[in-house]
mmCIF file of C-alpha atoms (C1' of nucleotides) and ligand atoms in Angstrom:
data_model
loop_
_atom_site.group_PDB
_atom_site.id
_atom_site.type_symbol
_atom_site.label_atom_id
_atom_site.label_comp_id
_atom_site.label_asym_id
_atom_site.label_seq_id
_atom_site.Cartn_x
_atom_site.Cartn_y
_atom_site.Cartn_z
ATOM 1 C CA UNK A 1 -168.253 143.107 29.067
ATOM 2 C CA UNK A 2 -167.691 141.644 25.638
ATOM 3 C CA UNK A 3 -164.511 140.387 23.848
ATOM 4 C CA UNK A 4 -165.245 143.215 21.471
ATOM 5 C CA UNK A 5 -165.327 145.872 24.282
ATOM 6 C CA UNK A 6 -162.378 145.014 25.636
ATOM 7 C CA UNK A 7 -160.608 145.159 22.198
ATOM 8 C CA UNK A 8 -162.132 148.687 21.808
ATOM 9 C CA UNK A 9 -161.068 149.727 25.345
ATOM 10 C CA UNK A 10 -157.487 148.571 24.600
ATOM 11 C CA UNK A 11 -157.617 150.462 21.257
ATOM 12 C CA UNK A 12 -158.543 153.625 23.136
ATOM 13 C CA UNK A 13 -155.801 153.232 25.612
ATOM 14 C CA UNK A 14 -153.176 152.510 22.931
ATOM 15 C CA UNK A 15 -154.475 155.482 20.861
ATOM 16 C CA UNK A 16 -154.324 157.859 24.002
ATOM 17 C CA UNK A 17 -150.499 156.561 24.537
ATOM 18 C CA UNK A 18 -149.659 157.705 21.123
ATOM 19 C CA UNK A 19 -151.498 161.056 21.326
ATOM 20 C CA UNK A 20 -154.046 160.407 18.772
ATOM 21 C CA UNK A 21 -157.784 160.773 19.256
ATOM 22 C CA UNK A 22 -159.954 157.594 19.409
ATOM 23 C CA UNK A 23 -163.228 159.306 18.331
ATOM 24 C CA UNK A 24 -166.623 157.976 18.211
ATOM 25 C CA UNK A 25 -166.497 157.337 14.691
ATOM 26 C CA UNK A 26 -163.281 155.823 14.614
ATOM 27 C CA UNK A 27 -164.629 153.374 17.564
ATOM 28 C CA UNK A 28 -167.456 152.426 15.432
ATOM 29 C CA UNK A 29 -165.537 151.694 12.789
ATOM 30 C CA UNK A 30 -163.059 149.813 14.517
ATOM 31 C CA UNK A 31 -165.933 147.810 16.482
ATOM 32 C CA UNK A 32 -167.726 147.014 13.388
ATOM 33 C CA UNK A 33 -164.724 145.548 11.935
ATOM 34 C CA UNK A 34 -164.122 143.271 15.055
ATOM 35 C CA UNK A 35 -167.548 141.904 14.986
ATOM 36 C CA UNK A 36 -167.074 140.863 11.493
ATOM 37 C CA UNK A 37 -165.885 137.223 11.179
ATOM 38 C CA UNK A 38 -163.608 137.846 8.086
ATOM 39 C CA UNK A 39 -162.465 140.734 6.002
ATOM 40 C CA UNK A 40 -164.868 143.342 4.807
ATOM 41 C CA UNK A 41 -165.296 145.600 1.759
ATOM 42 C CA UNK A 42 -165.312 149.501 2.686
ATOM 43 C CA UNK A 43 -168.696 149.871 0.921
ATOM 44 C CA UNK A 44 -170.278 146.754 2.874
ATOM 45 C CA UNK A 45 -168.518 148.448 6.039
ATOM 46 C CA UNK A 46 -170.378 151.648 5.002
ATOM 47 C CA UNK A 47 -173.418 150.071 4.880
ATOM 48 C CA UNK A 48 -172.958 148.865 8.390
ATOM 49 C CA UNK A 49 -171.922 151.902 9.788
ATOM 50 C CA UNK A 50 -174.914 154.147 8.231
ATOM 51 C CA UNK A 51 -177.090 151.865 10.616
ATOM 52 C CA UNK A 52 -175.941 154.121 13.376
ATOM 53 C CA UNK A 53 -174.520 156.974 11.499
ATOM 54 C CA UNK A 54 -176.899 157.588 8.592
ATOM 55 C CA UNK A 55 -174.826 160.342 7.313
ATOM 56 C CA UNK A 56 -171.668 158.336 6.389
ATOM 57 C CA UNK A 57 -170.389 158.388 3.040
ATOM 58 C CA UNK A 58 -167.435 156.719 0.995
ATOM 59 C CA UNK A 59 -164.962 159.240 2.412
ATOM 60 C CA UNK A 60 -166.003 158.934 6.031
ATOM 61 C CA UNK A 61 -165.216 155.098 5.748
ATOM 62 C CA UNK A 62 -162.061 155.841 3.669
ATOM 63 C CA UNK A 63 -160.457 158.672 6.034
ATOM 64 C CA UNK A 64 -161.505 156.628 9.145
ATOM 65 C CA UNK A 65 -159.621 153.534 7.892
ATOM 66 C CA UNK A 66 -156.797 155.690 6.985
ATOM 67 C CA UNK A 67 -156.536 156.309 10.526
ATOM 68 C CA UNK A 68 -157.158 152.810 11.609
ATOM 69 C CA UNK A 69 -154.450 151.587 9.219
ATOM 70 C CA UNK A 70 -151.787 153.955 9.838
ATOM 71 C CA UNK A 71 -151.996 153.361 13.795
ATOM 72 C CA UNK A 72 -152.251 149.501 12.782
ATOM 73 C CA UNK A 73 -155.658 148.856 14.122
ATOM 74 C CA UNK A 74 -156.634 147.551 10.906
ATOM 75 C CA UNK A 75 -154.885 145.834 8.009
ATOM 76 C CA UNK A 76 -155.765 145.810 4.417
ATOM 77 C CA UNK A 77 -155.954 142.781 2.434
ATOM 78 C CA UNK A 78 -154.600 143.826 -1.260
ATOM 79 C CA UNK A 79 -155.569 140.805 -2.884
ATOM 80 C CA UNK A 80 -159.208 141.424 -1.994
ATOM 81 C CA UNK A 81 -159.369 145.363 -1.245
ATOM 82 C CA UNK A 82 -161.129 144.402 2.039
ATOM 83 C CA UNK A 83 -160.164 145.184 5.503
ATOM 84 C CA UNK A 84 -159.785 143.246 8.680
ATOM 85 C CA UNK A 85 -159.183 144.282 12.628
ATOM 86 C CA UNK A 86 -156.154 143.637 14.111
ATOM 87 C CA UNK A 87 -156.047 142.298 17.515
ATOM 88 C CA UNK A 88 -152.354 142.538 18.410
ATOM 89 C CA UNK A 89 -151.851 146.285 17.162
ATOM 90 C CA UNK A 90 -149.691 146.728 20.415
ATOM 91 C CA UNK A 91 -147.067 144.142 19.786
ATOM 92 C CA UNK A 92 -145.201 145.467 16.644
ATOM 93 C CA UNK A 93 -145.874 142.212 14.749
ATOM 94 C CA UNK A 94 -144.751 141.057 10.995
ATOM 95 C CA UNK A 95 -148.113 140.261 9.356
ATOM 96 C CA UNK A 96 -149.317 137.613 6.865
ATOM 97 C CA UNK A 97 -152.680 136.463 6.120
ATOM 98 C CA UNK A 98 -154.276 133.069 5.407
ATOM 99 C CA UNK A 99 -157.666 133.794 3.420
ATOM 100 C CA UNK A 100 -160.078 130.763 2.843
ATOM 101 C CA UNK A 101 -161.758 131.038 -0.425
ATOM 102 C CA UNK A 102 -164.181 128.514 0.592
ATOM 103 C CA UNK A 103 -165.718 130.123 3.774
ATOM 104 C CA UNK A 104 -163.950 133.649 4.016
ATOM 105 C CA UNK A 105 -162.305 133.083 7.263
ATOM 106 C CA UNK A 106 -159.070 135.625 7.645
ATOM 107 C CA UNK A 107 -156.604 134.330 9.672
ATOM 108 C CA UNK A 108 -153.650 136.776 10.599
ATOM 109 C CA UNK A 109 -150.306 134.948 11.393
ATOM 110 C CA UNK A 110 -147.229 136.676 12.611
ATOM 111 C CA UNK A 111 -144.268 134.781 11.470
ATOM 112 C CA UNK A 112 -141.109 136.602 12.026
ATOM 113 C CA UNK A 113 -139.419 133.755 10.052
ATOM 114 C CA UNK A 114 -141.228 134.319 6.934
ATOM 115 C CA UNK A 115 -140.683 138.082 7.254
ATOM 116 C CA UNK A 116 -136.729 137.534 7.753
ATOM 117 C CA UNK A 117 -136.785 135.140 4.667
ATOM 118 C CA UNK A 118 -138.192 137.539 2.573
ATOM 119 C CA UNK A 119 -136.137 140.405 3.946
ATOM 120 C CA UNK A 120 -132.925 138.279 3.499
ATOM 121 C CA UNK A 121 -133.973 137.261 -0.161
ATOM 122 C CA UNK A 122 -134.448 141.042 -1.144
ATOM 123 C CA UNK A 123 -131.360 142.123 0.571
ATOM 124 C CA UNK A 124 -129.267 139.270 -1.441
ATOM 125 C CA UNK A 125 -130.180 141.523 -4.463
ATOM 126 C CA UNK A 126 -129.709 144.697 -2.742
ATOM 127 C CA UNK A 127 -133.122 145.683 -1.947
ATOM 128 C CA UNK A 128 -134.347 147.369 1.150
ATOM 129 C CA UNK A 129 -137.650 146.171 2.191
ATOM 130 C CA UNK A 130 -139.775 148.797 3.836
ATOM 131 C CA UNK A 131 -143.036 147.260 3.832
ATOM 132 C CA UNK A 132 -144.332 143.330 3.019
ATOM 133 C CA UNK A 133 -147.676 142.182 1.561
ATOM 134 C CA UNK A 134 -147.791 138.486 1.991
ATOM 135 C CA UNK A 135 -151.352 137.147 1.393
ATOM 136 C CA UNK A 136 -152.229 133.344 1.024
ATOM 137 C CA UNK A 137 -155.190 132.138 -0.602
ATOM 138 C CA UNK A 138 -156.632 128.681 -0.128
ATOM 139 C CA UNK A 139 -158.545 126.236 2.044
ATOM 140 C CA UNK A 140 -158.850 126.400 5.953
ATOM 141 C CA UNK A 141 -158.486 123.475 8.123
ATOM 142 C CA UNK A 142 -162.388 123.629 8.896
ATOM 143 C CA UNK A 143 -163.039 123.413 4.928
ATOM 144 C CA UNK A 144 -161.129 120.577 4.459
ATOM 145 C CA UNK B 1 -134.176 140.812 -33.698
ATOM 146 C CA UNK B 2 -134.903 142.677 -30.392
ATOM 147 C CA UNK B 3 -135.000 140.911 -26.987
ATOM 148 C CA UNK B 4 -138.812 142.068 -27.096
ATOM 149 C CA UNK B 5 -139.435 140.202 -30.177
ATOM 150 C CA UNK B 6 -137.674 137.286 -28.715
ATOM 151 C CA UNK B 7 -139.792 137.037 -25.833
ATOM 152 C CA UNK B 8 -143.146 137.634 -27.957
ATOM 153 C CA UNK B 9 -141.728 134.727 -30.036
ATOM 154 C CA UNK B 10 -141.273 132.356 -27.190
ATOM 155 C CA UNK B 11 -144.851 133.222 -25.839
ATOM 156 C CA UNK B 12 -146.456 132.464 -29.394
ATOM 157 C CA UNK B 13 -144.696 128.791 -29.382
ATOM 158 C CA UNK B 14 -145.574 128.741 -25.677
ATOM 159 C CA UNK B 15 -149.595 129.322 -26.387
ATOM 160 C CA UNK B 16 -149.325 127.128 -29.413
ATOM 161 C CA UNK B 17 -148.022 124.551 -27.332
ATOM 162 C CA UNK B 18 -150.900 124.726 -24.975
ATOM 163 C CA UNK B 19 -153.334 125.046 -27.509
ATOM 164 C CA UNK B 20 -154.208 128.669 -26.980
ATOM 165 C CA UNK B 21 -154.470 131.219 -29.677
ATOM 166 C CA UNK B 22 -151.961 134.148 -29.232
ATOM 167 C CA UNK B 23 -153.975 136.586 -31.374
ATOM 168 C CA UNK B 24 -152.767 139.979 -32.675
ATOM 169 C CA UNK B 25 -154.374 141.729 -29.943
ATOM 170 C CA UNK B 26 -153.016 139.508 -27.044
ATOM 171 C CA UNK B 27 -149.372 139.881 -28.768
ATOM 172 C CA UNK B 28 -149.650 143.318 -28.784
ATOM 173 C CA UNK B 29 -150.751 143.697 -25.384
ATOM 174 C CA UNK B 30 -147.988 141.390 -24.248
ATOM 175 C CA UNK B 31 -145.503 143.415 -25.988
ATOM 176 C CA UNK B 32 -146.539 146.797 -24.714
ATOM 177 C CA UNK B 33 -145.799 144.994 -21.445
ATOM 178 C CA UNK B 34 -142.618 143.854 -22.248
ATOM 179 C CA UNK B 35 -141.769 147.251 -23.217
ATOM 180 C CA UNK B 36 -142.526 148.745 -19.734
ATOM 181 C CA UNK B 37 -139.941 149.022 -17.312
ATOM 182 C CA UNK B 38 -141.843 148.478 -14.227
ATOM 183 C CA UNK B 39 -145.403 147.828 -13.600
ATOM 184 C CA UNK B 40 -148.371 149.520 -15.441
ATOM 185 C CA UNK B 41 -152.013 149.790 -14.894
ATOM 186 C CA UNK B 42 -154.667 148.635 -16.742
ATOM 187 C CA UNK B 43 -155.784 152.203 -18.283
ATOM 188 C CA UNK B 44 -152.471 152.918 -18.745
ATOM 189 C CA UNK B 45 -151.911 150.088 -20.925
ATOM 190 C CA UNK B 46 -155.288 150.823 -22.590
ATOM 191 C CA UNK B 47 -153.685 154.486 -23.635
ATOM 192 C CA UNK B 48 -150.784 152.669 -24.953
ATOM 193 C CA UNK B 49 -152.820 150.172 -26.859
ATOM 194 C CA UNK B 50 -155.115 152.790 -28.369
ATOM 195 C CA UNK B 51 -152.017 154.198 -30.264
ATOM 196 C CA UNK B 52 -152.428 151.131 -32.722
ATOM 197 C CA UNK B 53 -155.836 149.959 -31.688
ATOM 198 C CA UNK B 54 -157.923 152.951 -31.623
ATOM 199 C CA UNK B 55 -160.983 150.935 -30.887
ATOM 200 C CA UNK B 56 -159.723 149.285 -27.805
ATOM 201 C CA UNK B 57 -161.787 149.885 -24.686
ATOM 202 C CA UNK B 58 -161.298 148.931 -20.984
ATOM 203 C CA UNK B 59 -162.955 145.371 -21.747
ATOM 204 C CA UNK B 60 -160.480 144.835 -24.426
ATOM 205 C CA UNK B 61 -157.705 145.160 -22.030
ATOM 206 C CA UNK B 62 -159.019 143.413 -19.585
ATOM 207 C CA UNK B 63 -160.057 140.327 -21.210
ATOM 208 C CA UNK B 64 -156.742 140.472 -22.541
ATOM 209 C CA UNK B 65 -154.791 140.665 -19.523
ATOM 210 C CA UNK B 66 -157.430 137.705 -18.287
ATOM 211 C CA UNK B 67 -155.517 135.552 -20.982
ATOM 212 C CA UNK B 68 -152.266 136.390 -20.271
ATOM 213 C CA UNK B 69 -152.504 135.913 -16.534
ATOM 214 C CA UNK B 70 -154.373 132.565 -17.089
ATOM 215 C CA UNK B 71 -151.436 131.531 -18.969
ATOM 216 C CA UNK B 72 -148.867 132.614 -16.636
ATOM 217 C CA UNK B 73 -147.134 135.275 -19.325
ATOM 218 C CA UNK B 74 -148.313 138.398 -17.206
ATOM 219 C CA UNK B 75 -148.595 138.929 -13.332
ATOM 220 C CA UNK B 76 -150.750 141.106 -11.388
ATOM 221 C CA UNK B 77 -149.202 143.077 -8.447
ATOM 222 C CA UNK B 78 -152.347 143.125 -6.033
ATOM 223 C CA UNK B 79 -150.590 146.102 -3.730
ATOM 224 C CA UNK B 80 -150.775 148.416 -6.602
ATOM 225 C CA UNK B 81 -153.307 147.205 -9.223
ATOM 226 C CA UNK B 82 -150.581 147.029 -11.778
ATOM 227 C CA UNK B 83 -149.642 144.296 -14.207
ATOM 228 C CA UNK B 84 -146.005 143.364 -15.199
ATOM 229 C CA UNK B 85 -144.828 140.658 -18.127
ATOM 230 C CA UNK B 86 -143.393 137.735 -17.016
ATOM 231 C CA UNK B 87 -139.779 136.182 -18.877
ATOM 232 C CA UNK B 88 -140.174 132.635 -17.253
ATOM 233 C CA UNK B 89 -143.541 131.821 -18.053
ATOM 234 C CA UNK B 90 -142.091 128.441 -19.523
ATOM 235 C CA UNK B 91 -140.363 127.185 -16.126
ATOM 236 C CA UNK B 92 -143.390 127.177 -13.710
ATOM 237 C CA UNK B 93 -141.727 129.349 -10.847
ATOM 238 C CA UNK B 94 -143.183 130.454 -7.714
ATOM 239 C CA UNK B 95 -143.454 134.347 -8.084
ATOM 240 C CA UNK B 96 -142.373 137.107 -5.596
ATOM 241 C CA UNK B 97 -141.981 141.018 -6.224
ATOM 242 C CA UNK B 98 -139.367 143.623 -5.288
ATOM 243 C CA UNK B 99 -141.219 146.745 -5.891
ATOM 244 C CA UNK B 100 -138.980 150.080 -5.592
ATOM 245 C CA UNK B 101 -141.417 152.988 -4.390
ATOM 246 C CA UNK B 102 -138.444 155.302 -5.655
ATOM 247 C CA UNK B 103 -138.189 154.390 -8.786
ATOM 248 C CA UNK B 104 -140.523 152.072 -9.789
ATOM 249 C CA UNK B 105 -138.751 149.314 -10.839
ATOM 250 C CA UNK B 106 -140.506 145.875 -10.140
ATOM 251 C CA UNK B 107 -138.277 142.929 -9.744
ATOM 252 C CA UNK B 108 -139.657 139.316 -10.004
ATOM 253 C CA UNK B 109 -138.016 137.008 -7.886
ATOM 254 C CA UNK B 110 -138.590 133.004 -7.897
ATOM 255 C CA UNK B 111 -137.590 131.872 -4.389
ATOM 256 C CA UNK B 112 -138.611 128.328 -3.622
ATOM 257 C CA UNK B 113 -137.516 128.766 -0.024
ATOM 258 C CA UNK B 114 -139.753 131.565 0.208
ATOM 259 C CA UNK B 115 -142.663 129.815 -1.152
ATOM 260 C CA UNK B 116 -142.087 126.662 0.981
ATOM 261 C CA UNK B 117 -141.811 128.743 4.184
ATOM 262 C CA UNK B 118 -145.296 130.115 3.663
ATOM 263 C CA UNK B 119 -146.780 126.886 2.450
ATOM 264 C CA UNK B 120 -145.374 125.170 5.684
ATOM 265 C CA UNK B 121 -146.443 128.006 8.110
ATOM 266 C CA UNK B 122 -149.940 127.760 6.646
ATOM 267 C CA UNK B 123 -149.960 123.981 6.699
ATOM 268 C CA UNK B 124 -148.646 124.307 10.516
ATOM 269 C CA UNK B 125 -152.228 125.684 11.358
ATOM 270 C CA UNK B 126 -154.102 123.153 8.869
ATOM 271 C CA UNK B 127 -154.444 125.646 6.004
ATOM 272 C CA UNK B 128 -153.811 124.305 2.424
ATOM 273 C CA UNK B 129 -152.630 127.156 0.259
ATOM 274 C CA UNK B 130 -153.373 127.184 -3.380
ATOM 275 C CA UNK B 131 -152.053 130.838 -4.340
ATOM 276 C CA UNK B 132 -149.540 133.088 -2.853
ATOM 277 C CA UNK B 133 -149.436 136.877 -3.108
ATOM 278 C CA UNK B 134 -145.992 137.889 -1.934
ATOM 279 C CA UNK B 135 -144.797 141.566 -2.570
ATOM 280 C CA UNK B 136 -142.227 143.754 -0.847
ATOM 281 C CA UNK B 137 -142.155 147.336 -1.254
ATOM 282 C CA UNK B 138 -139.071 149.273 -0.244
ATOM 283 C CA UNK B 139 -135.726 150.778 -2.118
ATOM 284 C CA UNK B 140 -133.846 149.097 -4.880
ATOM 285 C CA UNK B 141 -130.213 148.770 -5.302
ATOM 286 C CA UNK B 142 -129.769 151.621 -7.690
ATOM 287 C CA UNK B 143 -131.838 153.927 -5.483
ATOM 288 C CA UNK B 144 -129.935 153.333 -2.303
ATOM 289 C "C1'" DG C 1 -169.594 124.705 -46.395
ATOM 290 C "C1'" DG C 2 -172.239 124.569 -41.869
ATOM 291 C "C1'" DA C 3 -171.767 123.912 -36.796
ATOM 292 C "C1'" DT C 4 -169.473 125.138 -33.000
ATOM 293 C "C1'" DA C 5 -166.930 127.732 -29.814
ATOM 294 C "C1'" DA C 6 -163.625 131.310 -28.832
ATOM 295 C "C1'" DG C 7 -162.403 136.034 -29.506
ATOM 296 C "C1'" DT C 8 -163.598 140.791 -30.152
ATOM 297 C "C1'" DG C 9 -166.678 145.278 -30.526
ATOM 298 C "C1'" DT C 10 -169.545 148.036 -28.116
ATOM 299 C "C1'" DT C 11 -172.218 149.948 -24.627
ATOM 300 C "C1'" DA C 12 -173.246 150.286 -19.737
ATOM 301 C "C1'" DT C 13 -172.780 149.673 -15.185
ATOM 302 C "C1'" DT C 14 -170.547 148.539 -10.652
ATOM 303 C "C1'" DA C 15 -166.591 148.869 -7.108
ATOM 304 C "C1'" DT C 16 -162.943 151.148 -5.582
ATOM 305 C "C1'" DT C 17 -160.469 155.206 -3.862
ATOM 306 C "C1'" DT C 18 -159.389 159.911 -3.791
ATOM 307 C "C1'" DA C 19 -159.724 165.271 -3.981
ATOM 308 C "C1'" DT C 20 -161.778 169.462 -2.450
ATOM 309 C "C1'" DC C 21 -163.606 172.788 0.324
ATOM 310 C "C1'" DA C 22 -166.466 174.378 3.847
ATOM 311 C "C1'" DG C 23 -167.786 173.712 8.558
ATOM 312 C "C1'" DT C 24 -167.221 171.533 13.421
ATOM 313 C "C1'" DC C 25 -165.067 170.387 17.256
ATOM 314 C "C1'" DA C 26 -160.834 169.778 20.481
ATOM 315 C "C1'" DA C 27 -156.869 171.247 22.730
ATOM 316 C "C1'" DC C 28 -153.865 175.043 23.634
ATOM 317 C "C1'" DT C 29 -152.478 179.618 24.815
ATOM 318 C "C1'" DC C 30 -152.977 183.825 27.239
ATOM 319 C "C1'" DG D 1 -162.955 181.340 29.705
ATOM 320 C "C1'" DA D 2 -162.396 183.807 24.800
ATOM 321 C "C1'" DG D 3 -159.535 183.197 21.049
ATOM 322 C "C1'" DT D 4 -156.415 180.823 17.768
ATOM 323 C "C1'" DT D 5 -155.078 176.792 15.825
ATOM 324 C "C1'" DG D 6 -155.091 172.391 14.082
ATOM 325 C "C1'" DA D 7 -157.324 167.973 13.748
ATOM 326 C "C1'" DC D 8 -161.736 166.197 12.449
ATOM 327 C "C1'" DT D 9 -166.077 165.643 9.954
ATOM 328 C "C1'" DG D 10 -169.799 166.823 6.319
ATOM 329 C "C1'" DA D 11 -170.692 166.930 1.599
ATOM 330 C "C1'" DT D 12 -170.128 166.911 -3.067
ATOM 331 C "C1'" DA D 13 -167.706 165.524 -6.834
ATOM 332 C "C1'" DA D 14 -164.559 163.179 -9.477
ATOM 333 C "C1'" DA D 15 -161.048 159.757 -10.795
ATOM 334 C "C1'" DT D 16 -159.376 155.182 -11.261
ATOM 335 C "C1'" DA D 17 -160.267 149.971 -11.367
ATOM 336 C "C1'" DA D 18 -163.063 146.300 -12.956
ATOM 337 C "C1'" DT D 19 -166.925 143.575 -14.765
ATOM 338 C "C1'" DA D 20 -171.593 142.718 -17.219
ATOM 339 C "C1'" DA D 21 -174.260 141.902 -21.244
ATOM 340 C "C1'" DC D 22 -174.937 141.257 -25.886
ATOM 341 C "C1'" DA D 23 -173.948 141.414 -30.731
ATOM 342 C "C1'" DC D 24 -170.777 140.508 -34.034
ATOM 343 C "C1'" DT D 25 -166.691 138.203 -36.275
ATOM 344 C "C1'" DT D 26 -163.397 134.877 -36.808
ATOM 345 C "C1'" DA D 27 -160.987 130.489 -36.532
ATOM 346 C "C1'" DT D 28 -161.830 125.562 -35.926
ATOM 347 C "C1'" DC D 29 -163.911 121.003 -36.556
ATOM 348 C "C1'" DC D 30 -166.556 117.689 -38.913
HETATM 349 ZN ZN1 ZN E 1 -152.130 142.585 13.278
HETATM 350 ZN ZN1 ZN E 2 -162.605 127.972 5.251
HETATM 351 ZN ZN1 ZN E 3 -143.107 135.328 -13.649
HETATM 352 ZN ZN1 ZN E 4 -135.621 152.016 -7.318
#
DNA sequence: GGATAAGTGTTATTATTTATCAGTCAACTC
DNA sequence: GAGTTGACTGATAAATAATAACACTTATCC
């Protein structure tokens, strides 16, 4: 059983627990994202999906992504309009990304300290944070 | 002399110092952004610009924004695809945003601590940060 | 004043995302 | 198990966001 299959199974169980339906389509899209090295755009994802779901349309992908985003199975990179599978959807983590502009690798980090720093900075001016977007572009260790 | 005029003048001098041309078009666009409460999308900006530059097209706005972004006179909010004027372009600051989802206000903060925290987190996994995107959505002090 | 580069006008196209309505399928009730 | 309900998907269209390409104009430099 591959690593991807393991993640997909974990996702299915996670969804069942939440009373959400992990349909074939959602599973396929999530699996495609897991296969991906880095992040992938919606239309690139659509092209991959079409290989097994020839009827897929943009709305198909975006609706499925909406579901996956809602349940935290996938994250969106706002700075690149791309999507990346999450491997730790079951541990309620803060999310930050390191995006290598050289090789495209996307590394997800979960720094509680970073999250708290932003929350506190905001709080100090009376701002209550609901959602953070933290993305760093630069050069990964392998590319240096 | 209004506050906006002061900022525009500061911007002109800043550009001259850098050997960049602060043309009428660039000035108009920057002034429009300064007038704005929060952030504004490129096409909304285009509509405003058309009031005095009826020939303006999307490319007009995007090119002008490219210039303003390059020289730090304007920032882009990646999470909303919107643009906001910077008032401190001459002080080489880190940039983070607090975006109120209730009233649309965009507050720019310049936390060196926050920037350093992210830089260090990245460094600890061998990642060299070139550019940060830090945006918090939530509720501002006035809206609470 | 002519060469050069930067800036702008103009048209078209691509990329990204959402809206809408109709049909299908799963779960729940009786 | 048939019927009802709501969630999911198919399909078409449109809105929003961004870029490409080429011609023309203007400023700068020598
Ligand atoms: Zn994650
Ligand atoms: Zn890399
Ligand atoms: Zn700024
Ligand atoms: Zn507010």
